[in-house]
Amino acid sequence: MKIYAIALADEAQRFVKGYPPKGAYLFLRPNLEICRLATLITQTDSLTYLDERIEQLDLTDEKPELTLIHVDLNQDEPARSLVERLNELGLNPLLFGPGPSRWREAAPEWARHYVKGDITAIWQEIRADAERGSLKPVYRAPRQPKYVVPKAGLGRWPQMNTRHQTINFIRGCACPESVRPFCSEFLYFDHNLVRRTKEEIVGEVISLPGKFIQLLDEDVARFPDYYYDIFRTMWDYRRHWMVNASTSLFRHPELIQLLAKAGVKVVYLNETFLEGRLAAALTSPTVVHSLYRQVKFLQSRRMLVACRLLIRLDQQPRPDFNLLADVLRRIDLDFIEPRFITRGPDGIDRLVSVNYRPMLDAHDPAWIRSRFYSLGQILNRLIRRPRRVGFYSTLLYLLPYSFAYRQNFLEGLT
């Protein structure tokens, strides 16, 4: 059976013929859910991966038996447009991803077939129905997570960063309450999780050819004893890691020390780091100094520190974006990933796309990233950081990622 799997792109990042792909190469990675699905494809089937970020879709030559479309949050409009095109060609696409999983019982009229939950958990049923030519309107995947090893090298190289390596030790949501509506793990599995065994993890790690691995687990401080045991073993394999953590990490200095020795180069602190403290930091130098000391504690262990933050745009009074940018500079983070939300007329919080535009001013939410990833600020961090994290981490991680974030911002990508 011939299968097409399509990864949608927002209008700002959609490929335009005659121009190079938009966005930094570091972040042009294959769609992770399609990579996991590709592992389940048997030898009797063929999977063609199409990505709107690097190519224009041309589906007129061949007609696959099954067409899959990955729909992320806030991609309903590009999904609707593509579904209408495919229907005209006689194809009957099946939608999956965080977008359809967040739909309530009443899906849009144009979404004739979609999956709620993790498509890999219900793939065998979908394939059997597709082979018979009778797809169901809705597939509800089990809420219990399972781990599927992503297929390596999927995607078109060199247009995409197909060498980027990811792994999960635990599948399941560990996000703070405010972020869960936008977390695919929570949308798929609710509060359920699954822990992998040390032997299983080691087997996958030694099969990965590259040195750098991104750990997708959302909080390495959630089960400190478990992660301490795993990373104590990872120490022997001399890999470099990027990990996520909540502010609970600072309650476990032994774990921090082990992470540094085991090769962790970048720590992404989730929204709990600034949640509840950012407003106080705007007026209190003491709070800013406390956050600064925590960042320096990690950097003194030769790890770069990034932070994710969630900012409401509908709060009153409206946030002072210039003051927010100044606080983030004083905390001395290495990277930031701000997201902006507002409450829609239906009472549901939605992500707001905030992009670069010429003549930005301090009243625009994009001002935060404009200030943080300005050329002067990046160079300032590059000059000062080797004293704490060393030249190796500065050149191999701080430098390329800083300019990758800057490129994405200047090209109008969120």
Tab-separated table of C-alpha atoms in Angstrom:
chain	number	residue	atom	x	y	z
A	1	MET	CA	0.000	0.000	0.000
A	2	LYS	CA	1.290	3.443	-0.940
A	3	ILE	CA	1.068	5.995	1.863
A	4	TYR	CA	1.677	9.733	1.770
A	5	ALA	CA	2.427	11.543	5.037
A	6	ILE	CA	2.283	15.337	4.768
A	7	ALA	CA	3.644	17.792	7.321
A	8	LEU	CA	1.897	21.150	7.091
A	9	ALA	CA	3.683	24.471	7.375
A	10	ASP	CA	2.349	27.838	8.426
A	11	GLU	CA	2.054	30.411	5.660
A	12	ALA	CA	5.175	32.238	6.877
A	13	GLN	CA	7.313	29.097	6.473
A	14	ARG	CA	5.716	27.488	3.448
A	15	PHE	CA	8.171	26.739	0.659
A	16	VAL	CA	8.245	29.096	-2.332
A	17	LYS	CA	9.682	27.763	-5.557
A	18	GLY	CA	12.913	29.452	-6.549
A	19	TYR	CA	13.831	30.374	-2.991
A	20	PRO	CA	15.652	28.408	-0.283
A	21	PRO	CA	13.593	26.937	2.563
A	22	LYS	CA	12.660	29.476	5.206
A	23	GLY	CA	13.991	29.177	8.712
A	24	ALA	CA	17.262	28.153	10.282
A	25	TYR	CA	18.684	24.809	9.187
A	26	LEU	CA	19.109	23.699	12.817
A	27	PHE	CA	15.334	23.800	13.303
A	28	LEU	CA	14.348	22.322	9.926
A	29	ARG	CA	13.965	18.869	11.429
A	30	PRO	CA	11.769	16.038	10.139
A	31	ASN	CA	8.325	15.806	11.687
A	32	LEU	CA	8.773	13.637	14.777
A	33	GLU	CA	5.348	11.965	14.667
A	34	ILE	CA	5.826	10.981	11.037
A	35	CYS	CA	9.271	9.595	11.915
A	36	ARG	CA	7.668	7.432	14.604
A	37	LEU	CA	4.967	6.309	12.209
A	38	ALA	CA	7.582	5.416	9.583
A	39	THR	CA	9.035	2.862	12.002
A	40	LEU	CA	5.721	0.969	11.938
A	41	ILE	CA	5.492	0.821	8.142
A	42	THR	CA	6.068	-2.746	6.991
A	43	GLN	CA	7.995	-3.867	3.916
A	44	THR	CA	4.744	-4.426	2.029
A	45	ASP	CA	3.966	-0.701	2.284
A	46	SER	CA	5.819	2.389	1.097
A	47	LEU	CA	5.773	5.733	2.901
A	48	THR	CA	6.450	9.018	1.109
A	49	TYR	CA	7.149	11.912	3.464
A	50	LEU	CA	6.224	15.358	2.115
A	51	ASP	CA	6.967	18.562	4.017
A	52	GLU	CA	5.549	21.959	3.047
A	53	ARG	CA	8.582	23.695	4.580
A	54	ILE	CA	10.943	22.388	1.892
A	55	GLU	CA	8.788	21.543	-1.146
A	56	GLN	CA	5.627	22.395	-3.021
A	57	LEU	CA	3.140	19.563	-2.928
A	58	ASP	CA	2.435	17.938	-6.285
A	59	LEU	CA	-0.019	15.071	-5.847
A	60	THR	CA	-1.337	14.851	-9.399
A	61	ASP	CA	1.036	12.113	-10.642
A	62	GLU	CA	0.183	9.246	-8.307
A	63	LYS	CA	-2.761	8.437	-6.093
A	64	PRO	CA	-1.815	6.811	-2.791
A	65	GLU	CA	-4.181	4.437	-1.009
A	66	LEU	CA	-3.815	6.506	2.166
A	67	THR	CA	-2.962	10.185	2.633
A	68	LEU	CA	-2.090	11.404	6.115
A	69	ILE	CA	-1.835	15.060	7.141
A	70	HIS	CA	-0.124	16.133	10.349
A	71	VAL	CA	-1.961	19.143	11.812
A	72	ASP	CA	-0.290	21.092	14.591
A	73	LEU	CA	-1.994	23.610	16.862
A	74	ASN	CA	-3.199	26.721	15.002
A	75	GLN	CA	-2.948	24.958	11.618
A	76	ASP	CA	-6.663	24.518	10.975
A	77	GLU	CA	-6.705	26.971	8.075
A	78	PRO	CA	-3.801	25.452	6.073
A	79	ALA	CA	-5.268	22.012	6.835
A	80	ARG	CA	-8.688	23.015	5.486
A	81	SER	CA	-7.126	24.440	2.313
A	82	LEU	CA	-5.097	21.277	1.668
A	83	VAL	CA	-8.028	18.953	2.409
A	84	GLU	CA	-10.139	20.770	-0.177
A	85	ARG	CA	-7.367	20.374	-2.770
A	86	LEU	CA	-7.001	16.684	-2.023
A	87	ASN	CA	-10.754	16.093	-2.178
A	88	GLU	CA	-10.786	17.574	-5.676
A	89	LEU	CA	-8.121	15.031	-6.661
A	90	GLY	CA	-10.236	12.175	-5.351
A	91	LEU	CA	-8.076	11.595	-2.275
A	92	ASN	CA	-9.588	11.156	1.163
A	93	PRO	CA	-7.072	12.401	3.713
A	94	LEU	CA	-6.850	11.407	7.367
A	95	LEU	CA	-5.824	14.168	9.788
A	96	PHE	CA	-3.757	13.557	12.907
A	97	GLY	CA	-1.620	15.477	15.370
A	98	PRO	CA	-2.196	17.914	18.251
A	99	GLY	CA	-4.677	20.005	16.238
A	100	PRO	CA	-7.322	17.283	15.726
A	101	SER	CA	-6.691	15.968	19.246
A	102	ARG	CA	-7.676	19.357	20.670
A	103	TRP	CA	-10.899	19.526	18.710
A	104	ARG	CA	-13.950	18.935	20.832
A	105	GLU	CA	-16.661	16.478	19.844
A	106	ALA	CA	-17.772	18.706	16.963
A	107	ALA	CA	-14.934	18.698	14.422
A	108	PRO	CA	-14.952	21.146	11.465
A	109	GLU	CA	-17.149	20.086	8.547
A	110	TRP	CA	-14.174	19.735	6.205
A	111	ALA	CA	-12.468	17.203	8.517
A	112	ARG	CA	-14.137	13.987	7.348
A	113	HIS	CA	-11.551	11.657	8.921
A	114	TYR	CA	-9.255	12.405	11.834
A	115	VAL	CA	-7.415	10.823	14.766
A	116	LYS	CA	-7.781	11.854	18.382
A	117	GLY	CA	-4.599	10.867	20.182
A	118	ASP	CA	-1.343	9.238	19.142
A	119	ILE	CA	-1.668	7.768	15.646
A	120	THR	CA	1.010	5.131	16.309
A	121	ALA	CA	-1.185	3.596	19.039
A	122	ILE	CA	-3.985	2.870	16.578
A	123	TRP	CA	-2.033	2.477	13.347
A	124	GLN	CA	-2.896	-1.164	12.646
A	125	GLU	CA	-6.632	-0.414	12.695
A	126	ILE	CA	-6.180	2.618	10.428
A	127	ARG	CA	-4.108	0.627	7.947
A	128	ALA	CA	-6.636	-2.210	7.802
A	129	ASP	CA	-9.502	0.231	7.164
A	130	ALA	CA	-7.496	2.069	4.493
A	131	GLU	CA	-6.763	-1.192	2.708
A	132	ARG	CA	-10.507	-1.897	2.599
A	133	GLY	CA	-11.199	1.684	1.493
A	134	SER	CA	-13.460	2.423	4.461
A	135	LEU	CA	-11.865	4.935	6.821
A	136	LYS	CA	-13.883	5.781	9.944
A	137	PRO	CA	-14.828	9.408	10.632
A	138	VAL	CA	-12.983	9.382	13.987
A	139	TYR	CA	-10.250	7.170	15.411
A	140	ARG	CA	-9.776	7.367	19.172
A	141	ALA	CA	-6.349	6.143	20.179
A	142	PRO	CA	-5.766	4.585	23.618
A	143	ARG	CA	-4.771	7.057	26.309
A	144	GLN	CA	-1.959	4.845	27.576
A	145	PRO	CA	1.322	5.978	26.002
A	146	LYS	CA	3.807	3.699	24.322
A	147	TYR	CA	7.214	4.489	22.919
A	148	VAL	CA	8.055	4.038	19.254
A	149	VAL	CA	11.649	4.666	18.170
A	150	PRO	CA	11.674	7.389	15.459
A	151	LYS	CA	13.036	6.298	12.117
A	152	ALA	CA	16.443	7.882	11.562
A	153	GLY	CA	17.283	9.819	8.417
A	154	LEU	CA	13.704	10.413	7.274
A	155	GLY	CA	13.282	13.544	5.206
A	156	ARG	CA	15.182	15.227	2.416
A	157	TRP	CA	18.839	15.904	3.066
A	158	PRO	CA	20.558	18.403	2.822
A	159	GLN	CA	17.511	20.681	2.785
A	160	MET	CA	16.525	19.345	6.209
A	161	ASN	CA	18.496	18.653	9.359
A	162	THR	CA	17.901	14.903	9.157
A	163	ARG	CA	20.810	14.182	11.520
A	164	HIS	CA	19.083	15.671	14.547
A	165	GLN	CA	18.625	12.921	17.159
A	166	THR	CA	15.867	12.671	19.766
A	167	ILE	CA	14.895	10.191	22.448
A	168	ASN	CA	12.360	9.760	25.250
A	169	PHE	CA	13.081	8.098	28.588
A	170	ILE	CA	9.505	8.737	29.717
A	171	ARG	CA	6.429	9.449	27.592
A	172	GLY	CA	3.709	11.490	29.215
A	173	CYS	CA	3.024	15.102	30.148
A	174	ALA	CA	4.979	16.865	32.898
A	175	CYS	CA	3.987	20.409	31.929
A	176	PRO	CA	2.641	22.995	34.376
A	177	GLU	CA	-1.137	23.387	34.368
A	178	SER	CA	-1.095	26.560	32.262
A	179	VAL	CA	0.755	24.855	29.392
A	180	ARG	CA	-1.099	21.536	29.229
A	181	PRO	CA	-3.715	22.687	26.666
A	182	PHE	CA	-0.823	23.198	24.215
A	183	CYS	CA	1.130	20.025	25.021
A	184	SER	CA	0.745	17.103	22.598
A	185	GLU	CA	1.646	14.588	25.321
A	186	PHE	CA	-1.220	15.836	27.498
A	187	LEU	CA	-3.643	15.976	24.573
A	188	TYR	CA	-2.776	12.378	23.671
A	189	PHE	CA	-2.338	10.723	27.060
A	190	ASP	CA	-3.884	12.986	29.713
A	191	HIS	CA	-2.059	12.201	32.997
A	192	ASN	CA	-0.828	8.741	31.940
A	193	LEU	CA	2.858	8.005	31.436
A	194	VAL	CA	5.232	5.141	30.714
A	195	ARG	CA	8.807	4.759	31.921
A	196	ARG	CA	11.304	2.918	29.759
A	197	THR	CA	13.814	0.520	31.245
A	198	LYS	CA	17.491	1.353	31.455
A	199	GLU	CA	18.369	-1.546	29.150
A	200	GLU	CA	15.930	-0.346	26.495
A	201	ILE	CA	17.290	3.203	26.656
A	202	VAL	CA	20.913	2.095	26.441
A	203	GLY	CA	20.081	-0.067	23.429
A	204	GLU	CA	18.656	2.925	21.571
A	205	VAL	CA	21.430	5.333	22.593
A	206	ILE	CA	24.217	3.098	21.308
A	207	SER	CA	22.348	2.723	18.007
A	208	LEU	CA	22.374	6.501	17.423
A	209	PRO	CA	25.387	7.495	15.302
A	210	GLY	CA	25.654	11.147	16.329
A	211	LYS	CA	27.088	12.559	19.532
A	212	PHE	CA	24.363	15.113	20.320
A	213	ILE	CA	20.931	13.909	21.510
A	214	GLN	CA	17.869	15.910	22.514
A	215	LEU	CA	15.935	14.363	25.386
A	216	LEU	CA	12.246	15.096	24.784
A	217	ASP	CA	11.101	14.329	28.356
A	218	GLU	CA	9.496	17.471	29.720
A	219	ASP	CA	11.038	17.470	33.195
A	220	VAL	CA	14.152	15.590	34.354
A	221	ALA	CA	13.406	16.770	37.908
A	222	ARG	CA	10.021	15.042	38.060
A	223	PHE	CA	11.552	11.688	39.021
A	224	PRO	CA	15.059	12.634	40.213
A	225	ASP	CA	16.040	9.126	41.335
A	226	TYR	CA	15.024	7.619	37.979
A	227	TYR	CA	16.930	10.198	35.939
A	228	TYR	CA	19.926	10.022	38.275
A	229	ASP	CA	20.134	6.275	37.646
A	230	ILE	CA	19.770	6.658	33.869
A	231	PHE	CA	22.290	9.474	33.476
A	232	ARG	CA	24.785	7.728	35.714
A	233	THR	CA	24.763	5.008	33.046
A	234	MET	CA	24.787	7.543	30.180
A	235	TRP	CA	28.049	8.908	31.588
A	236	ASP	CA	29.837	5.901	30.083
A	237	TYR	CA	28.672	6.640	26.521
A	238	ARG	CA	30.153	10.141	26.156
A	239	ARG	CA	27.151	11.766	24.509
A	240	HIS	CA	26.064	15.395	24.647
A	241	TRP	CA	22.528	16.148	25.748
A	242	MET	CA	19.847	18.810	25.644
A	243	VAL	CA	17.278	18.333	28.422
A	244	ASN	CA	14.134	19.984	29.813
A	245	ALA	CA	13.525	20.701	33.484
A	246	SER	CA	11.182	22.485	35.866
A	247	THR	CA	12.312	24.789	38.644
A	248	SER	CA	12.263	21.721	40.914
A	249	LEU	CA	15.666	20.899	39.446
A	250	PHE	CA	17.293	23.361	41.855
A	251	ARG	CA	16.163	21.212	44.789
A	252	HIS	CA	18.434	18.415	43.555
A	253	PRO	CA	22.035	19.692	43.354
A	254	GLU	CA	23.387	16.126	43.119
A	255	LEU	CA	21.305	15.557	39.984
A	256	ILE	CA	22.556	18.836	38.498
A	257	GLN	CA	26.132	17.815	39.139
A	258	LEU	CA	25.554	14.423	37.511
A	259	LEU	CA	23.826	15.936	34.476
A	260	ALA	CA	26.825	18.168	33.902
A	261	LYS	CA	29.266	15.260	34.185
A	262	ALA	CA	27.101	13.035	31.960
A	263	GLY	CA	27.388	15.522	29.086
A	264	VAL	CA	24.327	17.797	29.346
A	265	LYS	CA	25.164	20.948	27.398
A	266	VAL	CA	21.815	22.789	27.373
A	267	VAL	CA	19.061	22.883	29.995
A	268	TYR	CA	15.661	24.235	28.945
A	269	LEU	CA	13.834	25.469	32.025
A	270	ASN	CA	10.094	25.244	31.466
A	271	GLU	CA	7.457	27.833	32.299
A	272	THR	CA	7.650	27.109	36.044
A	273	PHE	CA	10.952	29.003	36.229
A	274	LEU	CA	9.284	32.381	35.630
A	275	GLU	CA	5.626	31.545	36.252
A	276	GLY	CA	4.437	33.497	39.301
A	277	ARG	CA	7.776	35.285	39.602
A	278	LEU	CA	7.987	37.275	36.388
A	279	ALA	CA	5.477	39.912	37.527
A	280	ALA	CA	7.404	40.348	40.792
A	281	ALA	CA	10.695	40.537	38.905
A	282	LEU	CA	9.445	43.568	36.990
A	283	THR	CA	9.479	45.634	40.188
A	284	SER	CA	11.809	43.761	42.550
A	285	PRO	CA	15.603	43.658	42.020
A	286	THR	CA	15.740	40.980	44.726
A	287	VAL	CA	13.629	38.574	42.643
A	288	VAL	CA	15.739	39.315	39.549
A	289	HIS	CA	18.911	38.583	41.517
A	290	SER	CA	17.444	35.300	42.799
A	291	LEU	CA	16.632	34.173	39.240
A	292	TYR	CA	20.055	35.339	38.087
A	293	ARG	CA	21.791	33.252	40.761
A	294	GLN	CA	19.903	30.125	39.708
A	295	VAL	CA	20.916	30.641	36.080
A	296	LYS	CA	24.529	31.187	37.113
A	297	PHE	CA	24.450	28.033	39.229
A	298	LEU	CA	23.693	25.952	36.119
A	299	GLN	CA	26.135	27.859	33.943
A	300	SER	CA	28.888	27.357	36.527
A	301	ARG	CA	28.387	23.618	35.888
A	302	ARG	CA	29.211	24.372	32.235
A	303	MET	CA	25.633	24.071	30.983
A	304	LEU	CA	23.847	26.657	28.846
A	305	VAL	CA	20.469	27.775	30.170
A	306	ALA	CA	17.350	28.379	28.085
A	307	CYS	CA	13.890	29.305	29.302
A	308	ARG	CA	10.364	28.889	27.991
A	309	LEU	CA	7.766	31.424	29.065
A	310	LEU	CA	4.054	31.891	28.492
A	311	ILE	CA	2.725	35.460	28.304
A	312	ARG	CA	-0.939	36.440	28.302
A	313	LEU	CA	-1.772	39.272	25.907
A	314	ASP	CA	-5.320	39.803	27.198
A	315	GLN	CA	-4.390	40.648	30.780
A	316	GLN	CA	-4.940	44.094	32.191
A	317	PRO	CA	-2.835	46.112	32.386
A	318	ARG	CA	-1.126	45.030	29.186
A	319	PRO	CA	2.403	43.703	29.763
A	320	ASP	CA	5.296	46.135	29.430
A	321	PHE	CA	7.295	44.301	26.782
A	322	ASN	CA	10.302	46.598	27.055
A	323	LEU	CA	10.526	45.960	30.796
A	324	LEU	CA	10.074	42.204	30.253
A	325	ALA	CA	12.935	42.215	27.742
A	326	ASP	CA	15.140	44.079	30.210
A	327	VAL	CA	14.413	41.578	33.009
A	328	LEU	CA	15.248	38.626	30.734
A	329	ARG	CA	18.529	40.329	29.834
A	330	ARG	CA	19.418	40.879	33.497
A	331	ILE	CA	18.668	37.241	34.373
A	332	ASP	CA	21.335	36.437	31.763
A	333	LEU	CA	19.706	33.467	30.026
A	334	ASP	CA	21.282	32.023	26.895
A	335	PHE	CA	18.098	31.353	24.915
A	336	ILE	CA	14.421	32.142	25.364
A	337	GLU	CA	11.305	30.629	23.775
A	338	PRO	CA	8.365	32.935	24.544
A	339	ARG	CA	4.822	31.949	23.592
A	340	PHE	CA	1.832	34.241	23.706
A	341	ILE	CA	-1.759	33.299	24.469
A	342	THR	CA	-5.145	34.968	24.593
A	343	ARG	CA	-8.628	33.758	25.407
A	344	GLY	CA	-10.944	33.342	22.445
A	345	PRO	CA	-14.671	34.114	22.305
A	346	ASP	CA	-15.392	30.444	23.099
A	347	GLY	CA	-13.520	30.759	26.392
A	348	ILE	CA	-10.596	28.594	25.230
A	349	ASP	CA	-7.014	29.825	25.424
A	350	ARG	CA	-5.273	29.979	22.071
A	351	LEU	CA	-1.706	30.536	20.982
A	352	VAL	CA	-1.139	33.848	19.240
A	353	SER	CA	1.345	34.109	16.403
A	354	VAL	CA	3.762	36.964	17.125
A	355	ASN	CA	6.186	37.624	14.278
A	356	TYR	CA	8.816	40.117	13.258
A	357	ARG	CA	7.826	43.118	11.181
A	358	PRO	CA	9.733	46.236	10.128
A	359	MET	CA	9.653	49.223	12.487
A	360	LEU	CA	8.989	47.185	15.609
A	361	ASP	CA	8.432	49.207	18.756
A	362	ALA	CA	8.208	48.450	22.470
A	363	HIS	CA	4.409	48.070	22.309
A	364	ASP	CA	4.675	44.945	20.157
A	365	PRO	CA	5.039	41.508	21.846
A	366	ALA	CA	7.750	40.639	19.307
A	367	TRP	CA	9.885	43.304	20.968
A	368	ILE	CA	10.940	40.736	23.590
A	369	ARG	CA	12.652	38.480	21.067
A	370	SER	CA	13.865	41.458	19.051
A	371	ARG	CA	15.793	42.733	22.073
A	372	PHE	CA	17.006	39.344	23.312
A	373	TYR	CA	18.252	38.167	19.903
A	374	SER	CA	19.653	41.480	18.758
A	375	LEU	CA	23.144	41.234	17.317
A	376	GLY	CA	24.601	43.225	20.185
A	377	GLN	CA	23.065	41.004	22.865
A	378	ILE	CA	24.178	37.801	21.118
A	379	LEU	CA	27.759	39.050	20.784
A	380	ASN	CA	27.727	40.183	24.412
A	381	ARG	CA	26.789	36.666	25.548
A	382	LEU	CA	29.325	35.058	23.229
A	383	ILE	CA	32.120	37.177	24.716
A	384	ARG	CA	31.185	36.566	28.362
A	385	ARG	CA	30.054	32.941	28.319
A	386	PRO	CA	33.339	31.035	27.775
A	387	ARG	CA	34.413	31.974	31.304
A	388	ARG	CA	31.557	29.867	32.714
A	389	VAL	CA	30.678	27.192	30.163
A	390	GLY	CA	33.933	26.981	28.228
A	391	PHE	CA	34.854	27.697	24.615
A	392	TYR	CA	33.605	24.309	23.403
A	393	SER	CA	29.966	24.807	24.471
A	394	THR	CA	30.085	28.449	23.422
A	395	LEU	CA	31.221	27.681	19.882
A	396	LEU	CA	29.300	24.450	19.282
A	397	TYR	CA	25.997	25.310	20.967
A	398	LEU	CA	25.604	28.938	22.041
A	399	LEU	CA	26.833	30.402	18.748
A	400	PRO	CA	24.823	28.322	16.229
A	401	TYR	CA	21.615	28.219	18.273
A	402	SER	CA	21.687	31.957	19.005
A	403	PHE	CA	21.931	32.798	15.325
A	404	ALA	CA	19.371	30.115	14.433
A	405	TYR	CA	16.842	31.725	16.793
A	406	ARG	CA	17.721	35.132	15.371
A	407	GLN	CA	17.271	33.916	11.786
A	408	ASN	CA	13.879	32.380	12.539
A	409	PHE	CA	12.758	35.602	14.188
A	410	LEU	CA	13.914	37.879	11.369
A	411	GLU	CA	12.269	35.613	8.785
A	412	GLY	CA	8.930	36.044	10.548
A	413	LEU	CA	8.717	32.580	12.105
A	414	THR	CA	7.406	31.967	15.613
